Coordinates of C-alpha atoms in Angstrom, one line a residue:
X527 CA 3.7 12.0 33.8
X528 CA 0.4 10.2 34.5
X529 CA -1.6 12.7 32.4
X530 CA 0.8 12.2 29.4
X531 CA 0.6 8.4 29.8
X532 CA -3.2 8.5 29.9
X533 CA -3.4 10.7 26.8
X534 CA -1.1 8.3 24.9
X535 CA -3.1 5.2 26.1
X536 CA -6.6 6.6 25.6
X537 CA -6.2 8.4 22.3
X538 CA -8.0 6.8 19.4
X539 CA -5.3 5.1 17.2
X540 CA -6.7 6.8 14.1
X541 CA -5.8 10.2 15.5
X542 CA -2.2 9.2 15.7
X543 CA -2.3 8.5 11.9
X544 CA -4.0 11.8 11.3
X545 CA -1.3 13.6 13.3
X546 CA 1.4 11.6 11.5
X547 CA -0.2 12.8 8.2
X548 CA 0.0 16.4 9.2
X549 CA 3.6 15.9 10.3
X550 CA 4.6 14.6 6.9
X551 CA 3.9 18.0 5.4
X552 CA 6.7 19.6 7.4
X553 CA 9.2 16.9 8.0
X554 CA 12.2 16.2 5.6
X555 CA 11.3 13.9 2.7
X556 CA 13.3 10.9 4.0
X557 CA 11.8 11.2 7.5
X558 CA 8.2 11.6 6.2
X559 CA 8.5 8.6 3.9
X560 CA 9.8 6.5 6.8
X561 CA 7.1 7.8 9.2
X562 CA 4.3 6.9 6.7
X563 CA 5.5 3.3 6.6
X564 CA 6.6 2.8 10.3
X565 CA 3.7 4.4 12.1
X566 CA 1.0 1.9 11.1
X567 CA 3.2 -1.0 12.1
X568 CA 3.9 0.5 15.5
X569 CA 0.1 1.1 16.0
X570 CA -0.6 -2.6 15.1
X571 CA 1.8 -3.7 17.8
X572 CA 0.3 -1.3 20.3
X573 CA -3.3 -2.5 19.6
X574 CA -2.4 -6.1 20.0
X575 CA -0.9 -5.3 23.4
X576 CA -4.1 -3.8 24.7
X577 CA -6.9 -5.6 26.5
X578 CA -10.5 -5.3 25.2
X579 CA -12.6 -2.6 26.7
X580 CA -13.5 1.1 26.5
X581 CA -10.4 3.3 26.6
X582 CA -11.4 6.9 26.0
X583 CA -14.4 9.2 26.4
X584 CA -15.2 12.9 26.5
X585 CA -18.2 15.1 27.3
X586 CA -19.7 17.1 24.5
X587 CA -23.0 19.1 24.6
X588 CA -24.3 17.1 27.6
X589 CA -23.4 13.8 25.8
X590 CA -20.7 11.3 26.7
X591 CA -18.8 10.5 23.6
X592 CA -17.0 7.1 23.5
X593 CA -14.0 8.1 21.4
X594 CA -12.0 4.8 21.7
X595 CA -14.0 1.6 22.0
X596 CA -11.9 -1.5 21.7
X597 CA -13.8 -4.7 21.3
X598 CA -13.3 -7.8 19.1
X599 CA -15.1 -6.3 16.1
X600 CA -13.3 -2.9 16.1
X601 CA -10.0 -4.6 16.8
X602 CA -9.9 -6.9 13.8
X603 CA -11.0 -4.0 11.4
X604 CA -8.5 -1.7 13.1
X605 CA -5.6 -4.2 12.5
X606 CA -6.4 -4.9 8.9
X607 CA -6.8 -1.1 8.2
X608 CA -3.4 -0.5 9.7
X609 CA -1.9 -3.3 7.6
X610 CA -3.5 -1.8 4.5
X611 CA -2.1 1.6 5.4
X612 CA 1.4 0.1 5.8
X613 CA 1.2 -1.7 2.5
X614 CA -0.2 1.2 0.6
X615 CA 2.4 3.7 1.9
X616 CA 5.2 1.2 1.3
X617 CA 3.9 0.7 -2.3
X618 CA 3.7 4.5 -2.7
X619 CA 7.5 4.8 -2.2
X620 CA 7.9 3.3 -5.7
X621 CA 5.5 5.8 -7.1
X622 CA 7.4 8.9 -5.8
X623 CA 4.2 10.6 -4.4
X624 CA 4.4 14.1 -3.3
X625 CA 3.9 15.4 0.3
X626 CA 0.2 16.1 -0.2
X627 CA -0.6 12.6 -1.3
X628 CA 1.4 11.0 1.5
X629 CA -0.3 13.2 4.0
X630 CA -3.8 12.6 2.7
X631 CA -3.1 8.8 2.5
X632 CA -2.4 8.8 6.2
X633 CA -5.2 11.2 7.1
X634 CA -7.7 9.1 5.1
X635 CA -6.6 5.9 6.7
X636 CA -6.6 7.6 10.1
X637 CA -10.1 8.9 9.6
X638 CA -11.3 5.4 8.7
X639 CA -9.5 3.8 11.7
X640 CA -10.8 6.5 14.1
X641 CA -14.4 5.8 12.9
X642 CA -13.9 2.0 13.5
X643 CA -13.0 2.7 17.1
X644 CA -15.8 5.2 17.7
X645 CA -18.3 4.1 20.2
X646 CA -20.8 6.9 19.5
X647 CA -22.4 8.2 16.3
X648 CA -21.1 11.7 16.6
X649 CA -17.5 10.6 16.6
X650 CA -18.3 8.1 13.8
X651 CA -19.8 10.8 11.7
X652 CA -16.9 13.2 12.1
X653 CA -14.2 10.7 11.2
X654 CA -16.2 9.1 8.5
X655 CA -16.5 12.5 6.7
X656 CA -12.9 13.4 7.4
X657 CA -11.9 10.2 5.6
X658 CA -14.2 11.1 2.7
X659 CA -12.7 14.6 2.3
X660 CA -9.1 13.4 2.6
X661 CA -9.6 10.6 0.1
X662 CA -10.7 12.8 -2.8
X663 CA -7.2 14.3 -2.9
X664 CA -5.8 10.9 -4.0
X665 CA -8.0 11.2 -7.1
X666 CA -7.3 14.8 -7.9
X667 CA -3.5 14.2 -7.4
X668 CA -3.4 12.5 -10.8
X669 CA -3.8 15.9 -12.4
X670 CA -5.9 15.0 -15.4
X671 CA -9.2 16.5 -16.4
X672 CA -10.9 13.1 -16.0
X673 CA -9.5 12.7 -12.5
X674 CA -10.7 16.2 -11.5
X675 CA -14.3 15.6 -12.8
X676 CA -14.4 12.1 -11.3
X677 CA -13.1 13.5 -8.0
X678 CA -15.8 16.2 -8.0
X679 CA -18.5 13.6 -8.6
X680 CA -17.0 11.4 -5.9
X681 CA -17.0 14.2 -3.4
X682 CA -20.6 15.1 -4.1
X683 CA -21.7 11.5 -3.5
X684 CA -19.6 11.2 -0.3
X685 CA -20.7 14.5 1.1
X686 CA -24.3 13.8 0.1
X687 CA -24.1 10.5 2.0
X688 CA -22.7 12.3 4.9
X689 CA -25.7 14.7 5.0
X690 CA -28.1 11.8 4.9
X691 CA -26.1 10.1 7.7
X692 CA -26.2 13.3 9.8
X693 CA -29.9 13.7 9.3
X694 CA -30.5 10.1 10.5
X695 CA -28.2 10.5 13.5
X696 CA -30.0 13.7 14.5
X697 CA -33.4 12.1 14.3
X698 CA -32.1 9.1 16.3
X699 CA -30.5 11.3 19.0
X700 CA -33.6 13.5 19.3
X701 CA -35.9 10.6 19.6
X702 CA -33.9 8.4 21.9
X703 CA -31.5 10.7 23.7
X704 CA -28.7 8.2 23.0
X705 CA -25.6 8.7 20.9
X706 CA -24.3 5.2 21.3
X707 CA -23.3 3.4 18.1
X708 CA -24.7 -0.1 18.6
X709 CA -27.4 -2.3 17.0
X710 CA -30.0 -0.1 15.2
X711 CA -32.1 -1.8 12.6
X712 CA -34.7 -0.3 10.3
X713 CA -37.2 0.2 13.1
X714 CA -34.9 2.6 15.0
X715 CA -35.6 6.3 14.7
X716 CA -33.6 7.5 11.7
X717 CA -32.6 3.9 11.0
X718 CA -33.6 4.0 7.3
X719 CA -31.6 7.2 6.6
X720 CA -28.6 5.8 8.3
X721 CA -28.8 2.6 6.3
X722 CA -29.1 4.6 3.1
X723 CA -26.0 6.6 4.0
X724 CA -24.0 3.4 4.8
X725 CA -25.4 1.8 1.6
X726 CA -24.1 4.7 -0.6
X727 CA -20.7 4.3 1.0
X728 CA -20.9 0.6 0.6
X729 CA -21.8 1.0 -3.1
X730 CA -25.2 -0.6 -3.0
X731 CA -26.8 -1.3 -6.5
X732 CA -27.7 1.8 -8.4
X733 CA -25.7 3.8 -5.8
X734 CA -22.4 2.1 -6.8
X735 CA -21.2 4.1 -9.8
X736 CA -19.0 6.5 -7.8
X737 CA -16.7 3.5 -7.1
X738 CA -16.1 2.5 -10.8
X739 CA -16.0 6.2 -11.8
X740 CA -13.4 7.4 -9.3
X741 CA -11.1 4.6 -8.2
X742 CA -9.5 4.0 -11.7
X743 CA -8.9 7.7 -12.1
X744 CA -6.9 8.1 -9.0
X745 CA -3.1 8.0 -8.9
X746 CA -1.3 4.6 -9.1
X747 CA -0.8 4.3 -5.3
X748 CA -4.0 6.3 -4.6
X749 CA -6.2 3.5 -6.1
X750 CA -4.4 0.9 -3.9
X751 CA -5.1 3.0 -0.8
X752 CA -8.7 3.8 -1.8
X753 CA -9.5 0.1 -2.3
X754 CA -9.0 -0.6 1.4
X755 CA -11.0 1.8 3.5
X756 CA -14.3 3.5 2.5
X757 CA -16.3 0.5 1.4
X758 CA -15.0 -1.8 4.2
X759 CA -15.7 0.9 6.8
X760 CA -19.3 0.8 5.5
X761 CA -19.3 -3.0 5.9
X762 CA -18.0 -2.6 9.4
X763 CA -20.8 0.0 10.2
X764 CA -23.4 -2.4 8.7
X765 CA -22.1 -5.3 10.7
X766 CA -22.2 -3.2 13.9
X767 CA -25.7 -1.7 13.4
X768 CA -27.7 -3.8 10.9
X769 CA -26.8 -7.4 11.5
X770 CA -29.8 -9.6 10.7
X771 CA -31.6 -7.1 8.5
X772 CA -33.2 -9.3 5.9
X773 CA -33.3 -6.8 3.0
X774 CA -29.5 -6.8 3.1
X775 CA -29.5 -10.4 2.0
X776 CA -31.2 -9.5 -1.3
X777 CA -29.2 -6.3 -1.8
X778 CA -26.0 -8.2 -1.3
X779 CA -27.0 -11.0 -3.7
X780 CA -27.7 -8.4 -6.4
X781 CA -24.3 -6.8 -5.7
X782 CA -22.5 -10.1 -6.2
X783 CA -24.1 -10.8 -9.6
X784 CA -24.6 -7.6 -11.7
X785 CA -20.9 -6.4 -11.7
X786 CA -19.9 -9.7 -13.5
X787 CA -21.5 -8.6 -16.8
X788 CA -19.8 -5.2 -16.7
X789 CA -16.4 -6.7 -15.8
X790 CA -16.5 -9.1 -18.7
X791 CA -16.9 -6.3 -21.3
X792 CA -14.7 -3.7 -19.6
X793 CA -11.3 -2.9 -21.2
X794 CA -9.7 -0.9 -18.4
X795 CA -8.3 -3.6 -16.1
X796 CA -8.3 -1.3 -13.1
X797 CA -12.0 -0.7 -13.8
X798 CA -12.5 -4.5 -14.0
X799 CA -11.1 -4.7 -10.5
X800 CA -13.4 -1.9 -9.3
X801 CA -16.4 -4.0 -10.5
X802 CA -15.0 -7.1 -8.9
X803 CA -14.7 -5.1 -5.7
X804 CA -18.4 -4.4 -5.9
X805 CA -18.9 -8.2 -6.4
X806 CA -16.9 -9.1 -3.2
X807 CA -18.7 -6.4 -1.2
X808 CA -22.0 -8.2 -2.1
X809 CA -20.8 -11.4 -0.3
X810 CA -20.1 -9.3 2.9
X811 CA -23.5 -7.6 2.7
X812 CA -25.2 -11.0 2.4
X813 CA -23.4 -12.2 5.5
X814 CA -24.5 -9.1 7.5
X815 CA -28.1 -9.6 6.3
X816 CA -28.1 -13.3 7.4
X817 CA -26.8 -12.1 10.8
X818 CA -25.9 -15.4 12.4
X819 CA -22.6 -15.9 14.2
X820 CA -21.1 -17.9 11.3
X821 CA -22.4 -15.4 8.7
X822 CA -20.9 -12.4 10.6
X823 CA -17.6 -14.3 11.1
X824 CA -17.6 -15.0 7.4
X825 CA -18.3 -11.4 6.6
X826 CA -15.5 -10.0 8.9
X827 CA -12.9 -12.6 7.8
X828 CA -13.8 -12.0 4.1
X829 CA -13.4 -8.2 4.6
X830 CA -10.0 -8.9 6.2
X831 CA -8.9 -11.2 3.3
X832 CA -10.4 -9.0 0.6
X833 CA -8.5 -5.9 1.7
X834 CA -5.3 -7.9 1.2
X835 CA -5.9 -9.6 -2.1
X836 CA -7.7 -6.6 -3.7
X837 CA -4.8 -4.4 -2.7
X838 CA -2.4 -6.9 -4.3
X839 CA -4.4 -7.0 -7.6
X840 CA -4.5 -3.2 -7.7
X841 CA -0.8 -3.1 -6.9
X842 CA 0.0 -5.4 -9.8
X843 CA -2.1 -3.3 -12.2
X844 CA -0.6 -0.1 -10.8
X845 CA 2.9 -1.5 -11.6
X846 CA 1.8 -2.3 -15.1
X847 CA 0.4 1.2 -15.5
X848 CA 3.6 2.7 -14.2
X849 CA 5.8 0.8 -16.6
X850 CA 3.7 0.8 -19.7
X851 CA 1.5 3.9 -19.3
X852 CA -1.7 2.0 -19.9
X853 CA -4.0 -0.5 -18.1
X854 CA -6.2 -1.4 -21.1
X855 CA -6.4 -5.1 -21.9
X856 CA -6.4 -4.3 -25.6
X857 CA -2.9 -2.7 -25.3
X858 CA -1.2 -5.2 -23.1
X859 CA 0.1 -8.7 -23.2
X860 CA 3.3 -10.6 -23.0
X861 CA 4.5 -8.7 -19.9
X862 CA 5.4 -11.9 -18.0
X863 CA 8.6 -11.9 -20.0
X864 CA 10.1 -8.8 -18.3
X865 CA 7.8 -8.4 -15.3
X866 CA 7.8 -12.0 -13.9
X867 CA 7.6 -11.0 -10.2
X868 CA 4.6 -8.8 -10.8
X869 CA 3.0 -11.5 -12.8
X870 CA 3.5 -14.1 -10.0
X871 CA 2.1 -11.7 -7.4
X872 CA -0.9 -10.9 -9.6
X873 CA -1.6 -14.7 -10.0
X874 CA -1.6 -15.1 -6.2
X875 CA -4.1 -12.2 -5.9
X876 CA -6.2 -13.8 -8.6
X877 CA -6.2 -17.2 -6.9
X878 CA -7.1 -15.6 -3.6
X879 CA -10.1 -13.6 -4.9
X880 CA -11.3 -16.7 -6.8
X881 CA -11.3 -18.8 -3.7
X882 CA -8.8 -21.4 -4.6
X883 CA -7.9 -23.8 -1.8
X884 CA -4.7 -22.8 0.0
X885 CA -5.4 -19.1 -0.6
X886 CA -7.2 -16.6 1.7
X887 CA -10.4 -16.2 -0.2
X888 CA -11.3 -19.9 0.2
X889 CA -11.3 -19.8 4.0
X890 CA -13.6 -16.8 4.2
X891 CA -16.0 -16.9 1.3
X892 CA -16.9 -20.5 1.9
X893 CA -18.0 -19.5 5.4
X894 CA -20.6 -17.1 4.0
X895 CA -21.8 -19.8 1.5
X896 CA -22.2 -22.3 4.3
X897 CA -24.1 -19.8 6.5
X898 CA -26.5 -19.1 3.6
X899 CA -27.1 -22.8 3.0
X900 CA -27.4 -23.5 6.7
X901 CA -30.2 -20.9 7.1
X902 CA -32.1 -22.3 4.1
X903 CA -31.4 -19.5 1.6
X904 CA -30.9 -21.8 -1.3
X905 CA -31.7 -19.3 -3.9
X906 CA -29.2 -16.9 -2.5
X907 CA -26.7 -19.7 -2.2
X908 CA -27.1 -20.4 -6.0
X909 CA -26.5 -16.7 -6.7
X910 CA -23.4 -16.6 -4.6
X911 CA -22.2 -19.8 -6.4
X912 CA -22.7 -18.1 -9.7
X913 CA -20.9 -15.0 -8.5
X914 CA -18.0 -17.1 -7.3
X915 CA -17.6 -18.5 -10.8
X916 CA -18.0 -15.1 -12.3
X917 CA -15.3 -13.5 -10.2
X918 CA -12.9 -16.2 -11.1
X919 CA -13.8 -15.6 -14.7
X920 CA -13.1 -11.8 -14.8
X921 CA -10.6 -11.3 -11.9
X922 CA -9.0 -14.8 -11.7
X923 CA -8.5 -15.3 -15.4
X924 CA -9.1 -12.2 -17.4
X925 CA -6.8 -9.9 -15.4
X926 CA -3.6 -12.0 -15.5
X927 CA -4.3 -13.4 -19.0
X928 CA -4.9 -10.1 -20.8
X929 CA -2.2 -8.2 -18.9
X930 CA 0.6 -10.7 -18.9
X931 CA 0.1 -13.4 -21.4
X932 CA -2.3 -12.7 -24.3
X933 CA -1.7 -10.5 -27.3
X934 CA 2.0 -10.0 -27.1
X935 CA 2.4 -6.4 -28.2
X936 CA 6.2 -6.5 -28.0
X937 CA 6.2 -4.5 -24.8
X938 CA 9.3 -5.1 -22.7
X939 CA 9.1 -2.8 -19.7
X940 CA 11.3 -3.0 -16.6
X941 CA 10.1 -4.9 -13.5
X942 CA 8.3 -2.8 -10.9
X943 CA 10.4 -0.7 -8.5
X944 CA 11.6 -2.6 -5.3
X945 CA 9.2 -0.8 -2.9
X946 CA 6.2 -1.9 -5.0
X947 CA 7.6 -5.5 -5.3
X948 CA 8.2 -5.6 -1.5
X949 CA 4.6 -4.5 -0.8
X950 CA 3.2 -7.0 -3.3
X951 CA 5.4 -9.8 -1.8
X952 CA 4.1 -9.1 1.8
X953 CA 0.5 -9.0 0.6
X954 CA 1.0 -12.2 -1.4
X955 CA 2.6 -13.9 1.5
X956 CA -0.3 -13.0 3.8
X957 CA -2.8 -14.3 1.3
X958 CA -1.0 -17.7 1.2
X959 CA -0.3 -18.0 4.9
X960 CA -3.9 -17.1 5.9
X961 CA -5.2 -19.6 3.2
X962 CA -3.0 -22.4 4.5
X963 CA -3.3 -21.7 8.2
X964 CA -6.5 -19.6 9.0
X965 CA -6.5 -20.3 12.8
X966 CA -4.9 -17.0 13.9
X967 CA -7.5 -15.1 11.8
X968 CA -10.4 -17.2 13.1
X969 CA -9.1 -16.6 16.7
X970 CA -9.6 -12.8 16.2
X971 CA -13.2 -13.1 15.0
X972 CA -15.9 -11.8 17.4
X973 CA -17.7 -15.2 17.7
X974 CA -16.3 -18.7 18.4
X975 CA -15.5 -20.4 15.1
X976 CA -16.9 -23.9 14.7
X977 CA -16.0 -24.3 11.0
X978 CA -13.5 -26.3 9.1
X979 CA -12.9 -25.0 5.6
X980 CA -10.7 -27.9 4.4
X981 CA -13.3 -30.7 4.2
X982 CA -13.4 -33.0 1.2
X983 CA -16.8 -31.6 0.2
X984 CA -15.7 -27.9 0.4
X985 CA -12.5 -28.5 -1.5
X986 CA -14.0 -30.7 -4.3
X987 CA -17.0 -28.4 -4.7
X988 CA -14.9 -25.3 -5.1
X989 CA -12.4 -27.0 -7.4
X990 CA -15.2 -28.2 -9.6
X991 CA -16.7 -24.7 -9.8
X992 CA -13.4 -23.1 -10.7
X993 CA -12.5 -25.7 -13.3
X994 CA -15.8 -25.4 -15.1
X995 CA -15.4 -21.6 -15.1
X996 CA -12.0 -22.0 -16.6
X997 CA -13.3 -24.4 -19.2
X998 CA -16.1 -21.9 -20.1
X999 CA -13.5 -19.1 -20.5
X1000 CA -11.3 -21.4 -22.7
X1001 CA -14.2 -22.4 -24.9
X1002 CA -15.4 -18.8 -25.4
X1003 CA -11.9 -17.7 -26.3
X1004 CA -11.3 -20.5 -28.8
X1005 CA -14.7 -20.0 -30.4
X1006 CA -14.1 -16.2 -30.4
X1007 CA -17.4 -15.7 -28.6
X1008 CA -15.7 -14.0 -25.7
X1009 CA -16.1 -10.2 -26.0
X1010 CA -12.8 -8.8 -27.4
X1011 CA -10.8 -6.1 -25.6
X1012 CA -11.7 -2.9 -27.4
X1013 CA -11.3 0.8 -26.7
X1014 CA -14.9 1.7 -25.7
X1015 CA -17.0 3.4 -23.1
X1016 CA -19.4 1.1 -21.2
X1017 CA -22.6 2.8 -19.9
X1018 CA -23.6 1.9 -16.4
X1019 CA -26.9 2.7 -14.6
X1020 CA -25.5 6.1 -13.6
X1021 CA -26.0 7.2 -17.3
X1022 CA -29.7 7.5 -16.6
X1023 CA -29.6 9.8 -13.6
X1024 CA -26.5 11.7 -14.7
X1025 CA -28.3 12.4 -18.0
X1026 CA -31.5 13.2 -16.2
X1027 CA -29.8 15.6 -13.8
X1028 CA -28.0 17.3 -16.7
X1029 CA -31.3 17.8 -18.6
X1030 CA -33.0 18.9 -15.4
X1031 CA -30.3 21.5 -14.9
X1032 CA -30.5 22.7 -18.5
X1033 CA -34.3 22.9 -18.4
X1034 CA -34.3 24.5 -15.0
X1035 CA -31.8 27.1 -16.2
X1036 CA -34.0 27.9 -19.2
X1037 CA -37.1 28.2 -17.1
X1038 CA -35.3 30.4 -14.6
X1039 CA -33.8 32.6 -17.4
X1040 CA -37.3 32.9 -19.0
X1041 CA -38.8 33.9 -15.6
X1042 CA -36.0 36.3 -15.0
X1043 CA -36.5 38.0 -18.3
X1044 CA -40.2 38.3 -17.7
X1045 CA -39.7 39.7 -14.2
X1046 CA -37.1 42.2 -15.6
X1047 CA -39.4 43.3 -18.4
X1048 CA -42.4 43.6 -16.1
X1049 CA -40.5 45.6 -13.5
X1050 CA -39.1 47.9 -16.1
X1051 CA -42.6 48.4 -17.5
X1052 CA -44.0 49.2 -14.1
X1053 CA -41.2 51.6 -13.3
X1054 CA -41.7 53.3 -16.7
X1055 CA -45.4 53.7 -16.0
X1056 CA -44.6 55.2 -12.5
X1057 CA -42.1 57.7 -14.0
X1058 CA -44.6 58.7 -16.8
X1059 CA -47.4 59.2 -14.3
X1060 CA -45.1 61.3 -12.0
X1061 CA -44.2 63.4 -15.0
X1062 CA -47.8 63.9 -15.9
X1063 CA -48.8 64.9 -12.4
X1064 CA -45.9 67.4 -11.9
X1065 CA -45.8 69.0 -15.3
X1066 CA -48.2 71.4 -17.2
X1067 CA -51.7 71.1 -15.8
X1068 CA -51.0 68.1 -13.6
X1069 CA -52.5 67.8 -10.2
X1070 CA -49.2 68.4 -8.3
X1071 CA -48.3 71.3 -10.6
X1072 CA -51.3 73.4 -9.6
X1073 CA -51.2 76.1 -6.8
X1074 CA -53.1 74.5 -3.9
X1075 CA -56.1 76.2 -2.4
X1076 CA -56.4 76.9 1.3
X1077 CA -59.2 74.3 1.5
X1078 CA -57.0 71.6 0.0
X1079 CA -54.2 72.4 2.5
X1080 CA -56.7 71.9 5.3
X1081 CA -57.7 68.5 3.9
X1082 CA -54.1 67.3 3.7
X1083 CA -53.3 68.5 7.2
X1084 CA -56.4 66.8 8.6
X1085 CA -55.5 63.6 6.9
X1086 CA -52.0 63.7 8.4
X1087 CA -53.3 64.4 11.9
X1088 CA -55.7 61.5 11.6
X1089 CA -52.8 59.2 10.6
X1090 CA -50.7 60.3 13.6
X1091 CA -53.7 59.7 15.9
X1092 CA -54.2 56.2 14.5
X1093 CA -50.5 55.4 15.0
X1094 CA -50.6 56.7 18.5
X1095 CA -53.7 54.7 19.3
X1096 CA -52.2 51.4 18.1
X1097 CA -49.1 51.9 20.3
X1098 CA -51.3 52.3 23.4

């Protein structure tokens, strides 16, 4: 009985989700649906009941692997990942997903959660890559040619990042003899490779295109689930191992700014949300780069809040896609008349991501801004301020406006199914509760929180920023300067290297084909010469056709004997 109790207590929580995902493939449909929703909530309760400390370890190849490390950082990420899994699977009940999607959603979340609780780099790598492989099935499950090709590109990027991560880990272990996953930094052996791998998974600039390429091509519920794990797991890994790395401040600042311009001209509203996801990740990366206690608290709380409001926004757009068959701003409008609940929940998500007071984004994003100003990064502070206005512009205004109010196309779809509405209601309630009363969230953060978000300065400053952004949007719309919603394809930076790689493959194929033809022709020519020579030697008056004289035989025998003697000599 003690052994069974120990196994249950010390098993990484992510493994329970993975096992649950495998079970859903064989259980009856009703049971598997219930299990996918109930299991994450049970695990949240179990985690909260545990005391902090190491819970599980195993020996592997002379290394001690810490398979279940429970500290304040892993706990808060584990809890929000489980909440995201619960909301995503509850939402998926309205999407009528098949067994494979339900299983992969649980395995994907389980891999991410298991990686969060990994105390060593080997366990981290195994579960990080398991999550990557499982997640691609949520893209392929849509069953279109675009989803298949996007999924293939997504898989190549994720596996490529995994190879880089593995190389960095092997260099680190070989040089230090330690597998512990703690503070690394760029000076650590393999540190640069590990940072690049985490950067790819976190969608750093110029490495970000897999996100906008793949997420909007996933299934309706698959996009909701994808939005919660891979990139935030990378943020967790950066916070754990690269806190205070200065270059991350500048990388994060670029991440906050450049997606704004793409989001403004993008027509696909789920793709707009993918760009705004990149923008919000930038705030978190800046916080990790600053590395102070306040900055890291801001990063972690912002990741927590972001998972909720981003899932809520993707849920609302997924409901629109389910009921209308499109998510293009140019084809939507007037949906508030028949989808009022979805409209309201979308507005809550928009207010949260924009950082309105009394919503969750305000109590987390302002902490990062305050940390940047407190450390004297005034240029970065201005970039973050601009990015805050930009995200309100494209996610806070554009998404609700073009989907539910502008351009009434006469669409009168039904309201979203009740499981979708329930999931959106829970996410919206959490966004509001956290925004009004952030103390419980602050209490879970890894460092003591000496920060009051609701000061007169913070509130007035944020409201001024948001009102001026709203005014700018209104003026641009009235003067018809704002880019219209059109069916179009927007080229991102991946166009350059995807085109280059395509040309490289074509040219390489041509060169290889040319070399192959030359080699074949040359080999055939040589072989033809050998055959012709053999014919000449053995026919007519050829050398081999003559009757050999006794003297010639003696010469051949002597030569063979000399060869045998030489071989014998070399062996002795």
